[in-house]
PDB file of C-alpha atoms in Angstrom:
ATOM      1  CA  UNK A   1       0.000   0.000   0.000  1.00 68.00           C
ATOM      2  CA  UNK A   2       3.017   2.457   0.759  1.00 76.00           C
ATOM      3  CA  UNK A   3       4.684   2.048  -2.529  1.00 80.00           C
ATOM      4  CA  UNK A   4       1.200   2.352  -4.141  1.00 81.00           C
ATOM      5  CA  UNK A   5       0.961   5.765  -2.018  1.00 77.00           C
ATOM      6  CA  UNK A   6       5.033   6.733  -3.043  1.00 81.00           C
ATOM      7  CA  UNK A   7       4.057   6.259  -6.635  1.00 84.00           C
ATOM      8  CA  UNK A   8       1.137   8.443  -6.586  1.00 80.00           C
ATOM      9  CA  UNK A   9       3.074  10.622  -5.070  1.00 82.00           C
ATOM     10  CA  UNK A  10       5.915  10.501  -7.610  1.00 84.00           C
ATOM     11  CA  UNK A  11       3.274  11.176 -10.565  1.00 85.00           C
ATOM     12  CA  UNK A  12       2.257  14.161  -9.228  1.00 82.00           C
ATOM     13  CA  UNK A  13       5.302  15.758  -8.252  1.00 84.00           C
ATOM     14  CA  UNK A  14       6.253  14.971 -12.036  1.00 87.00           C
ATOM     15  CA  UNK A  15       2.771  15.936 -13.514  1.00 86.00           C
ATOM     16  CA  UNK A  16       3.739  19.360 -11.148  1.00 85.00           C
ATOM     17  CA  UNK A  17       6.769  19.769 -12.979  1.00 86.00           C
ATOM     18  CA  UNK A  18       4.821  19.587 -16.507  1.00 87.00           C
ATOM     19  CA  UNK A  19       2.769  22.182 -15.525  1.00 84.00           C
ATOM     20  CA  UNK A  20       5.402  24.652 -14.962  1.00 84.00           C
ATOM     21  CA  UNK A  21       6.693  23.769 -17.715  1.00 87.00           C
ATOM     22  CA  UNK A  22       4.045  23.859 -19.855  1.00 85.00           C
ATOM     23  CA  UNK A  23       3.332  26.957 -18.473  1.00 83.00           C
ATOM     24  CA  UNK A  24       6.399  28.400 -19.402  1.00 83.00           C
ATOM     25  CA  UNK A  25       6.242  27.110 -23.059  1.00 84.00           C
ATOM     26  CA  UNK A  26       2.682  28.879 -22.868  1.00 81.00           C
ATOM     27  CA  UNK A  27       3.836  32.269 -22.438  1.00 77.00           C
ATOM     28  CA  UNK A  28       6.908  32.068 -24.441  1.00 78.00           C
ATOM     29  CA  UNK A  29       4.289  30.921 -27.647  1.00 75.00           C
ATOM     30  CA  UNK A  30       2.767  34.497 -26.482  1.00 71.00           C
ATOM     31  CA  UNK A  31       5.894  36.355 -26.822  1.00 69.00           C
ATOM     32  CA  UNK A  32       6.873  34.693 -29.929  1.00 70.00           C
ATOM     33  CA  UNK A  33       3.689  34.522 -31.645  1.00 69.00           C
ATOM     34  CA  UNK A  34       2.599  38.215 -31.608  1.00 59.00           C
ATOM     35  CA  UNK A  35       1.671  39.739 -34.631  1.00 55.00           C
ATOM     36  CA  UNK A  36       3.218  42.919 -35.686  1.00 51.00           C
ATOM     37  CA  UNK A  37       0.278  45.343 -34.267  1.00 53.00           C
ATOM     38  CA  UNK A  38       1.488  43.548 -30.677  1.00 55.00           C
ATOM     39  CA  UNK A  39      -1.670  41.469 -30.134  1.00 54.00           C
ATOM     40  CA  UNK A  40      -1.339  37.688 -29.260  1.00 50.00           C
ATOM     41  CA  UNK A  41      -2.416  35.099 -32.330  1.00 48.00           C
ATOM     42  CA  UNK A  42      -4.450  33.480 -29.982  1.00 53.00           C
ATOM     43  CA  UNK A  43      -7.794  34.606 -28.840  1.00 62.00           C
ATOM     44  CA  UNK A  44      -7.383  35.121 -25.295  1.00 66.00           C
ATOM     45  CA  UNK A  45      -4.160  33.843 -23.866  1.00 72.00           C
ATOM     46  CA  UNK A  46      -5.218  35.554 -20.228  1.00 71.00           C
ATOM     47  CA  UNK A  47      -7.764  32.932 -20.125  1.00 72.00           C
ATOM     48  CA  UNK A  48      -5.435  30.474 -21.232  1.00 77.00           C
ATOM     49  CA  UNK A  49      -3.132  31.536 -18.121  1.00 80.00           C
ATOM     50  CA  UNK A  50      -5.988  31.649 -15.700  1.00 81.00           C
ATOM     51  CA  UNK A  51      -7.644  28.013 -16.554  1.00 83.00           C
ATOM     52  CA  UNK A  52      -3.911  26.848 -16.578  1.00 85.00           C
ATOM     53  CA  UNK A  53      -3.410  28.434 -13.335  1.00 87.00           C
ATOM     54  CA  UNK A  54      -6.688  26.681 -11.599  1.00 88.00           C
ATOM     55  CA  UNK A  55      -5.691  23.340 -12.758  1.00 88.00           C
ATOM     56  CA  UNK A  56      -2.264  23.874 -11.158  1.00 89.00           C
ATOM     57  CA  UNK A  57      -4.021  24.675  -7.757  1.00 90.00           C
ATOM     58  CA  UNK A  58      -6.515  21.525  -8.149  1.00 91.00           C
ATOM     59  CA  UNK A  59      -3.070  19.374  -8.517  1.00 90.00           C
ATOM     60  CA  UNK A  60      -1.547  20.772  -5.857  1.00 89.00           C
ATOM     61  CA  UNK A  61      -4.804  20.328  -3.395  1.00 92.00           C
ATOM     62  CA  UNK A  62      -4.516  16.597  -5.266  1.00 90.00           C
ATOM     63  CA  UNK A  63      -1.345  16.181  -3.933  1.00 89.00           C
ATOM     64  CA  UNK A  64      -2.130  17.005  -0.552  1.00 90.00           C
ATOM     65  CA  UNK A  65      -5.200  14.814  -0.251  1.00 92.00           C
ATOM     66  CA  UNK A  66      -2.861  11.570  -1.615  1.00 91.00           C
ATOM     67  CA  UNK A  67      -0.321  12.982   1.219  1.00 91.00           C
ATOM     68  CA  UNK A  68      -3.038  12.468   3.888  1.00 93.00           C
ATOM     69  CA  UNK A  69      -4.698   9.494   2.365  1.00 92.00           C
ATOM     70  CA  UNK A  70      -1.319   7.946   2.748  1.00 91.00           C
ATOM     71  CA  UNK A  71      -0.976   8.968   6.336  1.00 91.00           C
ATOM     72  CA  UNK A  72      -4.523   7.494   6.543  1.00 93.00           C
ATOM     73  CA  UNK A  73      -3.664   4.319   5.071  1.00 91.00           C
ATOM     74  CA  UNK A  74      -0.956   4.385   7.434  1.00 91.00           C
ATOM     75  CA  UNK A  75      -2.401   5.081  10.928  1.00 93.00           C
ATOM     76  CA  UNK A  76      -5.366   2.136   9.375  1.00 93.00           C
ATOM     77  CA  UNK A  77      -2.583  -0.357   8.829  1.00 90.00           C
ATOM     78  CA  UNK A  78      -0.934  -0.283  12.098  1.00 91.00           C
ATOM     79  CA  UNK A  79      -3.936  -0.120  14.286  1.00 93.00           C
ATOM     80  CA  UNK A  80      -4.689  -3.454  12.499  1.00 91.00           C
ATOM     81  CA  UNK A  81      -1.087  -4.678  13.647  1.00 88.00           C
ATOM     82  CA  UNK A  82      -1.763  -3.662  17.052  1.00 91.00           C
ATOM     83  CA  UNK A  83      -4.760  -5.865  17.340  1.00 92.00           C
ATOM     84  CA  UNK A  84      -3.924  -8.671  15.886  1.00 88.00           C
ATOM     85  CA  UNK A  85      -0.805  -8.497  18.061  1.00 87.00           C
ATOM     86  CA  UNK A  86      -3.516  -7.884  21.472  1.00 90.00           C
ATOM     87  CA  UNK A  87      -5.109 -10.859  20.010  1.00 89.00           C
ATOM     88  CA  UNK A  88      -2.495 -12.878  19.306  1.00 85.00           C
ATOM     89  CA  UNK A  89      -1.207 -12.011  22.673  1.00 88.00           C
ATOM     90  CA  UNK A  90      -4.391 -13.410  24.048  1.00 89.00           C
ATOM     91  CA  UNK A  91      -4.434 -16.656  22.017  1.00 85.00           C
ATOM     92  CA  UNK A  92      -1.018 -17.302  23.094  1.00 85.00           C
ATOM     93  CA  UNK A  93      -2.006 -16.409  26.967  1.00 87.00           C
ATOM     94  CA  UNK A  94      -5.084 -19.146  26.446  1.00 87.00           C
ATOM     95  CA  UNK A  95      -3.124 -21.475  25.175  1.00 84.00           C
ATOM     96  CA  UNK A  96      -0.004 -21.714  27.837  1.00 85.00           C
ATOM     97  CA  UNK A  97      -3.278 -21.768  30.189  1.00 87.00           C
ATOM     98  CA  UNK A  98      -4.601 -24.832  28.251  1.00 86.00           C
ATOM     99  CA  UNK A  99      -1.607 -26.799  27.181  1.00 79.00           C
ATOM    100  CA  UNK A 100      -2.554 -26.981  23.708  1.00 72.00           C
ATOM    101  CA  UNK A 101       0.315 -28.053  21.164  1.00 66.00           C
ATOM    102  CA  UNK A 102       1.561 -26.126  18.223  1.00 60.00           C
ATOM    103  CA  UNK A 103       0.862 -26.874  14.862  1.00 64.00           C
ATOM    104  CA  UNK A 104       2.532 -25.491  11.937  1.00 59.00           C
ATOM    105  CA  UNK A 105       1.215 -22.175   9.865  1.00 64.00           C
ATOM    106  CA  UNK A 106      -0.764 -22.916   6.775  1.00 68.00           C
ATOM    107  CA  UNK A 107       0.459 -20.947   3.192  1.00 72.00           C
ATOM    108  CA  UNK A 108      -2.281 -18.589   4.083  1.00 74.00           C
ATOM    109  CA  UNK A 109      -0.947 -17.767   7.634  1.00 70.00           C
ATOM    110  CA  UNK A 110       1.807 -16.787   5.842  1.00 69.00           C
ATOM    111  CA  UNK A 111       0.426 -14.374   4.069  1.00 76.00           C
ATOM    112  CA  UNK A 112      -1.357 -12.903   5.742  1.00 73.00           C
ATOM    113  CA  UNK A 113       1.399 -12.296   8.654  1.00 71.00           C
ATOM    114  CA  UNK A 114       3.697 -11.150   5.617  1.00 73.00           C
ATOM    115  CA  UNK A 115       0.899  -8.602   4.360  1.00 72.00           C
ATOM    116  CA  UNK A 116       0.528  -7.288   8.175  1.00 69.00           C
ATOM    117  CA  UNK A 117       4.299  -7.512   8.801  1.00 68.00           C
ATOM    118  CA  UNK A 118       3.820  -9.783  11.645  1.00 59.00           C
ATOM    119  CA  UNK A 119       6.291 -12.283  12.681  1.00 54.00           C
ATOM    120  CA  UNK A 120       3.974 -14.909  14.581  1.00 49.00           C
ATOM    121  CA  UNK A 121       4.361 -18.385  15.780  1.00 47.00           C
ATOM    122  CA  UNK A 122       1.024 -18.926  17.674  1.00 45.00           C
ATOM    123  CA  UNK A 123      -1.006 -21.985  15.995  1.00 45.00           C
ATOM    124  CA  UNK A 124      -2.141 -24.355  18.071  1.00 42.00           C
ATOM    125  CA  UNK A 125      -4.596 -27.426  18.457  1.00 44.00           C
ATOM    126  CA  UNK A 126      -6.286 -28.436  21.887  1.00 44.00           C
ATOM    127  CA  UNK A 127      -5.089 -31.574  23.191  1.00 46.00           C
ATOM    128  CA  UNK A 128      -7.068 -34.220  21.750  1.00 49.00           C
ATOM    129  CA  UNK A 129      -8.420 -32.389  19.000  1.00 48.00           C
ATOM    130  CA  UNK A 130      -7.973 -32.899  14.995  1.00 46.00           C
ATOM    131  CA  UNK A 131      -8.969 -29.081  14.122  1.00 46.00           C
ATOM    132  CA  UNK A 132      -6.131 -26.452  14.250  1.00 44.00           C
ATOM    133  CA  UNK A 133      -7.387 -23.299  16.545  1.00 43.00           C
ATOM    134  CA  UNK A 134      -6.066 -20.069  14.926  1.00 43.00           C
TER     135      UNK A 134
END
């Protein structure tokens, strides 16, 4: 999710620089492309400016919400790591309470600890009993 974040971030920090320099470009074709009486050839270059100028803004107010949605995402993912680490916590506490025997993780396990960045070891099955508790 972070390097999804980064690369939004990374487009519009380059779509930022286009601007400017499109922007640039714009007014030199202004200076360059007068006619001899000293009017522009286009119609109305101010307007050009202006609309240019509002869709800079809107990228830059862009750019800020993908900044906090990031810092969203963020604050989201480790409150879920927090949790399942209280709850893991808790299955671990039953189980030392119980006696229950380890059993290895499954390929999802796995994955899911590797999404959450959790290093785990807690998989157990009650004494007795032929279904893994997880």
């Amino acid at each position: 999710m972070e390097a999804t974040v980064e690369k939004l971030e990374a487009m519009f920090l380059k779509s930022e620089a286009d601007l400017e320099v499109m922007e640039k470009r714009v007014k030199l074709d202004l200076i360059t492309k007068a006619e001899p009486n000293g009017r522009p050839a286009e119609e109305n270059p101010a307007a050009m400016l202006e609309t240019l100028r509002a869709v800079r803004a809107k990228h830059t107010w862009l750019c800020a919400q993908v900044r906090e949605m990031g810092a969203e995402q963020q604050d989201i993912m480790d409150s879920i790591r927090n949790t399942v680490d209280h709850v893991l916590e808790q299955i671990q506490h039953l189980h030392q309470s119980t006696g229950a025997q380890a059993e290895p993780k499954t390929g999802s396990v796995h994955e899911a600890a590797a999404l959450l960045g959790l290093m785990f070891t807690l998989e157990v099955r009650p004494p007795g009993d032929g279904a893994a508790v997880q």
